[in-house]
Amino acid sequence: MKTLLENKIQEVMDLCNGRVSVAIDLPTQSIQINGDRSYSAASLIKIPILLEGFRQSEEGKISLCEMVTVPKEGRVGGAGVLAALSENLSLTIEDLLTLMIIVSDNTASNLLIDRLGSNAIQELCNSLKLKHTKLHRKFMDFKAMEQGLNNVTSALDMISCLKVMDNSPEFSQTSREKMLHILHQQQFDNKLPSRMDREVVFVANKTGELPGIEHDCAILKLGNKTAYIAVLIDELGENGSGKDTIALIGKLIFDFLNNEEN
C-alpha cells in the first residue's frame, strides 16, 4: 500500500512532461518509482569518479595532494571554469575532484578519468553492484557521441553511491567526511535543495543536465535523520518542467523530515 508521501510524489511526477524516475531512502520508508530504469547519466557519472578517486587515495595509488597539469589544449567546454582560464596551471587531485563536483567542471573530470583510469572507475561501479552505471566516454567527446557511446546510470544506482559515500566501512571516516564536504559545497542548488530551509537541513548533492534531461541526487541530514534521494528525468520537451518537478519532490521530502522532527 502506498504511503501518503509516495502518493504526493506520484502526483508531482504525473504532472511532468518527461520520463521520471525516483528512488528515495528515508529512515522510516523507501520509495522507488521506476528507480531501476537506465538513463543518460549526464554529470551524475561524476559521483563514481569521486568515489574512485578517494578509493585510490586510500589504497596509496594516488595522493590527493598530487599536482596535475591542466594543459590549455586539453580543456573542454560545457560546465566548469577551467576552460575559461588563460594560463597553463597545475592543481591537486583533490582540487580537481572538488571542481568536478561543485561546478561540474568537465575539464577536471576528463583529467581525473585519465589519471584514475576509465577501467578502474568502471570496476568500482561493478564492485558496488551498480546495475546500470557505465562510463563509456569522456565529457564533451563528440566523436564518441556520434558513435552512440553514452554514460548511463539509474536512480537506484545513485542511491547506492550516496549510501557508500555516507556510511560505508569501505572508506575511512576521513574520506567520507571529505566527500560529503565537497558535495555540500555544490554551487548548483536550483533543484532538490531549492525549496528547502537550508538553515535547518544539511544538503550534499550533485546535479546533471543536458537538453531534455534534468537529474539531481542528494544526501539530506535533518536532526538525527538522513535521507538519500535520486530523481532522474529525460524526454523533456523543455528543461524547466524537469527542474520544477525535482524541486517539488525535494520540498515534499524536506517537509516530511521536518514534520517528523517536530
mmCIF file of C-alpha atoms in Angstrom:
data_model
loop_
_atom_site.group_PDB
_atom_site.id
_atom_site.type_symbol
_atom_site.label_atom_id
_atom_site.label_comp_id
_atom_site.label_asym_id
_atom_site.label_seq_id
_atom_site.Cartn_x
_atom_site.Cartn_y
_atom_site.Cartn_z
ATOM 1 C CA MET A 1 0.000 0.000 0.000
ATOM 2 C CA LYS A 2 1.365 3.409 -0.992
ATOM 3 C CA THR A 3 2.146 5.903 1.752
ATOM 4 C CA LEU A 4 0.853 9.472 1.752
ATOM 5 C CA LEU A 5 4.320 10.758 0.808
ATOM 6 C CA GLU A 6 4.586 8.316 -2.098
ATOM 7 C CA ASN A 7 1.161 9.379 -3.381
ATOM 8 C CA LYS A 8 2.191 13.041 -3.237
ATOM 9 C CA ILE A 9 5.402 12.299 -5.124
ATOM 10 C CA GLN A 10 3.495 10.324 -7.744
ATOM 11 C CA GLU A 11 1.148 13.291 -8.248
ATOM 12 C CA VAL A 12 4.127 15.573 -8.906
ATOM 13 C CA MET A 13 5.653 13.037 -11.299
ATOM 14 C CA ASP A 14 2.399 12.742 -13.227
ATOM 15 C CA LEU A 15 2.426 16.490 -13.944
ATOM 16 C CA CYS A 16 5.894 16.382 -15.531
ATOM 17 C CA ASN A 17 6.159 16.236 -19.315
ATOM 18 C CA GLY A 18 9.185 13.912 -19.166
ATOM 19 C CA ARG A 19 10.009 10.342 -18.137
ATOM 20 C CA VAL A 20 10.615 10.444 -14.374
ATOM 21 C CA SER A 21 12.435 8.000 -12.116
ATOM 22 C CA VAL A 22 12.619 8.354 -8.329
ATOM 23 C CA ALA A 23 14.465 6.459 -5.610
ATOM 24 C CA ILE A 24 14.292 7.649 -2.000
ATOM 25 C CA ASP A 25 15.580 6.004 1.167
ATOM 26 C CA LEU A 26 14.197 7.519 4.392
ATOM 27 C CA PRO A 27 14.607 6.348 7.998
ATOM 28 C CA THR A 28 11.025 5.048 8.070
ATOM 29 C CA GLN A 29 10.366 4.051 4.464
ATOM 30 C CA SER A 30 11.805 3.589 0.994
ATOM 31 C CA ILE A 31 10.126 4.831 -2.166
ATOM 32 C CA GLN A 32 11.066 3.522 -5.570
ATOM 33 C CA ILE A 33 9.122 4.548 -8.666
ATOM 34 C CA ASN A 34 10.788 3.386 -11.888
ATOM 35 C CA GLY A 35 14.069 3.506 -9.956
ATOM 36 C CA ASP A 36 15.661 0.719 -11.984
ATOM 37 C CA ARG A 37 15.345 2.471 -15.350
ATOM 38 C CA SER A 38 18.506 3.312 -17.267
ATOM 39 C CA TYR A 39 19.131 6.967 -18.170
ATOM 40 C CA SER A 40 21.818 9.038 -19.798
ATOM 41 C CA ALA A 41 23.887 9.871 -16.721
ATOM 42 C CA ALA A 42 24.932 13.397 -17.723
ATOM 43 C CA SER A 43 27.074 14.691 -14.845
ATOM 44 C CA LEU A 44 25.818 12.142 -12.289
ATOM 45 C CA ILE A 45 28.579 9.843 -13.592
ATOM 46 C CA LYS A 46 30.959 12.176 -11.725
ATOM 47 C CA ILE A 47 29.810 10.618 -8.423
ATOM 48 C CA PRO A 48 31.527 7.256 -9.151
ATOM 49 C CA ILE A 49 34.616 9.162 -10.352
ATOM 50 C CA LEU A 50 34.721 10.928 -6.959
ATOM 51 C CA LEU A 51 34.398 7.606 -5.140
ATOM 52 C CA GLU A 52 37.171 6.024 -7.215
ATOM 53 C CA GLY A 53 39.456 8.998 -6.552
ATOM 54 C CA PHE A 54 39.134 8.535 -2.807
ATOM 55 C CA ARG A 55 39.392 4.745 -3.111
ATOM 56 C CA GLN A 56 42.718 5.052 -4.943
ATOM 57 C CA SER A 57 43.882 7.592 -2.371
ATOM 58 C CA GLU A 58 43.161 5.157 0.452
ATOM 59 C CA GLU A 59 44.981 2.367 -1.406
ATOM 60 C CA GLY A 60 48.026 4.587 -1.932
ATOM 61 C CA LYS A 61 47.727 4.542 -5.736
ATOM 62 C CA ILE A 62 47.418 8.324 -5.825
ATOM 63 C CA SER A 63 47.834 11.205 -3.407
ATOM 64 C CA LEU A 64 45.097 13.808 -3.101
ATOM 65 C CA CYS A 65 47.946 16.349 -2.911
ATOM 66 C CA GLU A 66 49.464 15.201 -6.210
ATOM 67 C CA MET A 67 49.747 18.026 -8.733
ATOM 68 C CA VAL A 68 48.188 17.596 -12.175
ATOM 69 C CA THR A 69 48.960 19.924 -15.077
ATOM 70 C CA VAL A 70 45.933 21.434 -16.808
ATOM 71 C CA PRO A 71 47.201 21.989 -20.377
ATOM 72 C CA LYS A 72 45.377 24.568 -22.477
ATOM 73 C CA GLU A 73 44.921 22.130 -25.366
ATOM 74 C CA GLY A 74 43.173 19.569 -23.145
ATOM 75 C CA ARG A 75 40.383 21.824 -21.948
ATOM 76 C CA VAL A 76 36.782 21.271 -22.992
ATOM 77 C CA GLY A 77 33.649 23.382 -22.849
ATOM 78 C CA GLY A 78 30.321 22.793 -21.182
ATOM 79 C CA ALA A 79 30.139 23.163 -17.419
ATOM 80 C CA GLY A 80 33.045 24.385 -15.337
ATOM 81 C CA VAL A 81 35.657 27.117 -15.089
ATOM 82 C CA LEU A 82 38.985 25.629 -16.198
ATOM 83 C CA ALA A 83 38.255 26.068 -19.921
ATOM 84 C CA ALA A 84 37.926 29.829 -19.353
ATOM 85 C CA LEU A 85 41.296 30.318 -17.656
ATOM 86 C CA SER A 86 44.109 31.734 -19.757
ATOM 87 C CA GLU A 87 47.273 30.320 -18.244
ATOM 88 C CA ASN A 88 48.680 26.824 -18.015
ATOM 89 C CA LEU A 89 48.232 25.781 -14.417
ATOM 90 C CA SER A 90 48.532 22.837 -12.061
ATOM 91 C CA LEU A 91 46.020 21.726 -9.479
ATOM 92 C CA THR A 92 45.943 18.968 -6.888
ATOM 93 C CA ILE A 93 43.819 15.895 -7.469
ATOM 94 C CA GLU A 94 41.662 16.998 -4.540
ATOM 95 C CA ASP A 95 41.122 20.371 -6.250
ATOM 96 C CA LEU A 96 40.137 18.603 -9.483
ATOM 97 C CA LEU A 97 37.696 16.368 -7.594
ATOM 98 C CA THR A 98 36.204 19.432 -5.939
ATOM 99 C CA LEU A 99 35.812 21.363 -9.214
ATOM 100 C CA MET A 100 34.316 18.278 -10.860
ATOM 101 C CA ILE A 101 31.539 18.213 -8.257
ATOM 102 C CA ILE A 102 30.810 21.773 -7.155
ATOM 103 C CA VAL A 103 30.826 23.401 -10.613
ATOM 104 C CA SER A 104 30.634 20.133 -12.601
ATOM 105 C CA ASP A 105 33.868 21.022 -14.397
ATOM 106 C CA ASN A 106 34.232 18.833 -17.499
ATOM 107 C CA THR A 107 37.944 19.529 -17.961
ATOM 108 C CA ALA A 108 38.666 18.474 -14.377
ATOM 109 C CA SER A 109 36.537 15.372 -14.912
ATOM 110 C CA ASN A 110 38.440 14.344 -18.047
ATOM 111 C CA LEU A 111 41.802 14.836 -16.338
ATOM 112 C CA LEU A 112 40.588 12.613 -13.488
ATOM 113 C CA ILE A 113 39.385 9.924 -15.905
ATOM 114 C CA ASP A 114 42.877 9.953 -17.452
ATOM 115 C CA ARG A 115 44.634 9.816 -14.074
ATOM 116 C CA LEU A 116 42.389 7.265 -12.347
ATOM 117 C CA GLY A 117 41.695 5.140 -15.441
ATOM 118 C CA SER A 118 38.304 4.554 -17.011
ATOM 119 C CA ASN A 119 38.608 0.808 -16.388
ATOM 120 C CA ALA A 120 39.246 1.396 -12.677
ATOM 121 C CA ILE A 121 36.205 3.689 -12.445
ATOM 122 C CA GLN A 122 34.065 1.028 -14.126
ATOM 123 C CA GLU A 123 35.465 -1.661 -11.846
ATOM 124 C CA LEU A 124 34.383 0.434 -8.854
ATOM 125 C CA CYS A 125 30.864 0.602 -10.306
ATOM 126 C CA ASN A 126 30.883 -3.159 -10.771
ATOM 127 C CA SER A 127 32.182 -3.772 -7.232
ATOM 128 C CA LEU A 128 29.321 -1.679 -5.854
ATOM 129 C CA LYS A 129 26.925 -3.852 -7.898
ATOM 130 C CA LEU A 130 25.598 -0.863 -9.837
ATOM 131 C CA LYS A 131 23.369 -2.484 -12.450
ATOM 132 C CA HIS A 132 23.110 0.375 -14.924
ATOM 133 C CA THR A 133 26.119 2.650 -14.352
ATOM 134 C CA LYS A 134 28.578 2.592 -17.254
ATOM 135 C CA LEU A 135 31.351 5.038 -18.125
ATOM 136 C CA HIS A 136 31.653 4.792 -21.909
ATOM 137 C CA ARG A 137 33.300 8.110 -22.814
ATOM 138 C CA LYS A 138 34.888 11.305 -21.547
ATOM 139 C CA PHE A 139 32.993 14.578 -21.352
ATOM 140 C CA MET A 140 32.382 16.643 -24.485
ATOM 141 C CA ASP A 141 33.746 13.788 -26.628
ATOM 142 C CA PHE A 142 31.634 14.497 -29.704
ATOM 143 C CA LYS A 143 33.264 11.747 -31.753
ATOM 144 C CA ALA A 144 32.235 9.145 -29.169
ATOM 145 C CA MET A 145 28.752 10.667 -29.015
ATOM 146 C CA GLU A 146 28.388 10.287 -32.793
ATOM 147 C CA GLN A 147 29.265 6.612 -32.368
ATOM 148 C CA GLY A 148 26.409 6.279 -29.868
ATOM 149 C CA LEU A 149 28.604 5.957 -26.783
ATOM 150 C CA ASN A 150 26.915 7.396 -23.724
ATOM 151 C CA ASN A 151 27.429 7.296 -19.968
ATOM 152 C CA VAL A 152 24.413 5.772 -18.214
ATOM 153 C CA THR A 153 23.061 5.230 -14.705
ATOM 154 C CA SER A 154 19.829 4.807 -12.723
ATOM 155 C CA ALA A 155 18.219 6.365 -9.662
ATOM 156 C CA LEU A 156 18.797 3.232 -7.577
ATOM 157 C CA ASP A 157 22.473 3.140 -8.592
ATOM 158 C CA MET A 158 22.882 6.735 -7.435
ATOM 159 C CA ILE A 159 21.277 5.894 -4.077
ATOM 160 C CA SER A 160 23.810 3.084 -3.677
ATOM 161 C CA CYS A 161 26.678 5.519 -4.348
ATOM 162 C CA LEU A 162 25.357 8.069 -1.862
ATOM 163 C CA LYS A 163 24.991 5.445 0.866
ATOM 164 C CA VAL A 164 28.550 4.202 0.309
ATOM 165 C CA MET A 165 29.828 7.762 0.461
ATOM 166 C CA ASP A 166 27.935 8.497 3.676
ATOM 167 C CA ASN A 167 28.422 5.414 5.810
ATOM 168 C CA SER A 168 30.242 2.522 4.132
ATOM 169 C CA PRO A 169 33.162 0.943 6.052
ATOM 170 C CA GLU A 170 34.851 0.567 2.637
ATOM 171 C CA PHE A 171 36.016 4.165 3.136
ATOM 172 C CA SER A 172 37.647 5.766 6.156
ATOM 173 C CA GLN A 173 35.702 8.325 8.136
ATOM 174 C CA THR A 174 38.139 10.995 6.926
ATOM 175 C CA SER A 175 37.463 10.161 3.261
ATOM 176 C CA ARG A 176 33.704 10.043 3.794
ATOM 177 C CA GLU A 177 33.744 13.412 5.536
ATOM 178 C CA LYS A 178 35.813 14.941 2.733
ATOM 179 C CA MET A 179 33.481 13.617 0.034
ATOM 180 C CA LEU A 180 30.399 14.881 1.879
ATOM 181 C CA HIS A 181 32.067 18.251 2.389
ATOM 182 C CA ILE A 182 32.737 18.514 -1.351
ATOM 183 C CA LEU A 183 29.116 17.715 -2.239
ATOM 184 C CA HIS A 184 27.922 20.111 0.465
ATOM 185 C CA GLN A 185 29.736 22.943 -1.367
ATOM 186 C CA GLN A 186 27.671 22.289 -4.504
ATOM 187 C CA GLN A 187 27.073 25.505 -6.465
ATOM 188 C CA PHE A 188 24.117 24.139 -8.464
ATOM 189 C CA ASP A 189 21.312 24.187 -5.918
ATOM 190 C CA ASN A 190 18.280 25.050 -8.082
ATOM 191 C CA LYS A 191 16.723 21.572 -7.986
ATOM 192 C CA LEU A 192 16.341 19.287 -4.944
ATOM 193 C CA PRO A 193 17.510 21.863 -2.334
ATOM 194 C CA SER A 194 15.897 24.910 -3.938
ATOM 195 C CA ARG A 195 12.749 24.976 -1.782
ATOM 196 C CA MET A 196 14.276 23.736 1.466
ATOM 197 C CA ASP A 197 15.212 25.804 4.506
ATOM 198 C CA ARG A 198 18.993 25.491 4.259
ATOM 199 C CA GLU A 199 19.346 26.813 7.803
ATOM 200 C CA VAL A 200 17.938 23.586 9.234
ATOM 201 C CA VAL A 201 18.956 20.901 6.723
ATOM 202 C CA PHE A 202 22.393 19.697 5.587
ATOM 203 C CA VAL A 203 22.424 19.050 1.833
ATOM 204 C CA ALA A 204 25.126 17.294 -0.189
ATOM 205 C CA ASN A 205 24.064 16.959 -3.814
ATOM 206 C CA LYS A 206 25.148 16.519 -7.439
ATOM 207 C CA THR A 207 23.117 17.534 -10.450
ATOM 208 C CA GLY A 208 23.168 16.506 -14.082
ATOM 209 C CA GLU A 209 21.609 18.175 -17.091
ATOM 210 C CA LEU A 210 21.599 18.024 -20.857
ATOM 211 C CA PRO A 211 18.991 19.230 -23.358
ATOM 212 C CA GLY A 212 15.828 17.325 -22.392
ATOM 213 C CA ILE A 213 17.465 15.861 -19.273
ATOM 214 C CA GLU A 214 17.374 17.008 -15.636
ATOM 215 C CA HIS A 215 18.813 14.964 -12.734
ATOM 216 C CA ASP A 216 19.691 15.535 -9.103
ATOM 217 C CA CYS A 217 20.748 13.265 -6.252
ATOM 218 C CA ALA A 218 21.316 14.255 -2.651
ATOM 219 C CA ILE A 219 22.046 13.283 0.915
ATOM 220 C CA LEU A 220 19.887 15.212 3.400
ATOM 221 C CA LYS A 221 20.540 15.349 7.139
ATOM 222 C CA LEU A 222 17.953 16.906 9.411
ATOM 223 C CA GLY A 223 18.484 16.390 13.126
ATOM 224 C CA ASN A 224 19.305 12.720 13.556
ATOM 225 C CA LYS A 225 17.573 11.696 10.313
ATOM 226 C CA THR A 226 19.228 11.018 6.958
ATOM 227 C CA ALA A 227 17.572 10.753 3.561
ATOM 228 C CA TYR A 228 19.036 9.641 0.237
ATOM 229 C CA ILE A 229 17.278 10.913 -2.879
ATOM 230 C CA ALA A 230 17.742 10.491 -6.623
ATOM 231 C CA VAL A 231 15.411 11.948 -9.245
ATOM 232 C CA LEU A 232 16.223 11.361 -12.919
ATOM 233 C CA ILE A 233 14.179 12.817 -15.785
ATOM 234 C CA ASP A 234 14.591 12.647 -19.560
ATOM 235 C CA GLU A 235 12.444 13.091 -22.684
ATOM 236 C CA LEU A 236 11.615 16.635 -21.563
ATOM 237 C CA GLY A 237 10.072 18.978 -24.079
ATOM 238 C CA GLU A 238 11.637 21.827 -22.117
ATOM 239 C CA ASN A 239 14.000 21.556 -19.175
ATOM 240 C CA GLY A 240 12.120 23.935 -16.877
ATOM 241 C CA SER A 241 9.430 21.340 -16.219
ATOM 242 C CA GLY A 242 12.087 18.888 -15.047
ATOM 243 C CA LYS A 243 13.707 21.400 -12.684
ATOM 244 C CA ASP A 244 10.309 22.229 -11.172
ATOM 245 C CA THR A 245 9.455 18.550 -10.722
ATOM 246 C CA ILE A 246 12.719 17.844 -8.902
ATOM 247 C CA ALA A 247 12.335 20.948 -6.718
ATOM 248 C CA LEU A 248 8.799 19.951 -5.720
ATOM 249 C CA ILE A 249 9.907 16.421 -4.817
ATOM 250 C CA GLY A 250 12.738 17.885 -2.734
ATOM 251 C CA LYS A 251 10.274 20.112 -0.875
ATOM 252 C CA LEU A 252 7.983 17.157 -0.147
ATOM 253 C CA ILE A 253 10.853 15.182 1.358
ATOM 254 C CA PHE A 254 12.127 18.158 3.362
ATOM 255 C CA ASP A 255 8.651 18.789 4.784
ATOM 256 C CA PHE A 256 8.301 15.101 5.632
ATOM 257 C CA LEU A 257 11.601 15.033 7.520
ATOM 258 C CA ASN A 258 10.941 18.363 9.192
ATOM 259 C CA ASN A 259 7.495 17.309 10.394
ATOM 260 C CA GLU A 260 8.921 14.078 11.796
ATOM 261 C CA GLU A 261 11.472 16.111 13.750
ATOM 262 C CA ASN A 262 8.793 18.324 15.327
#
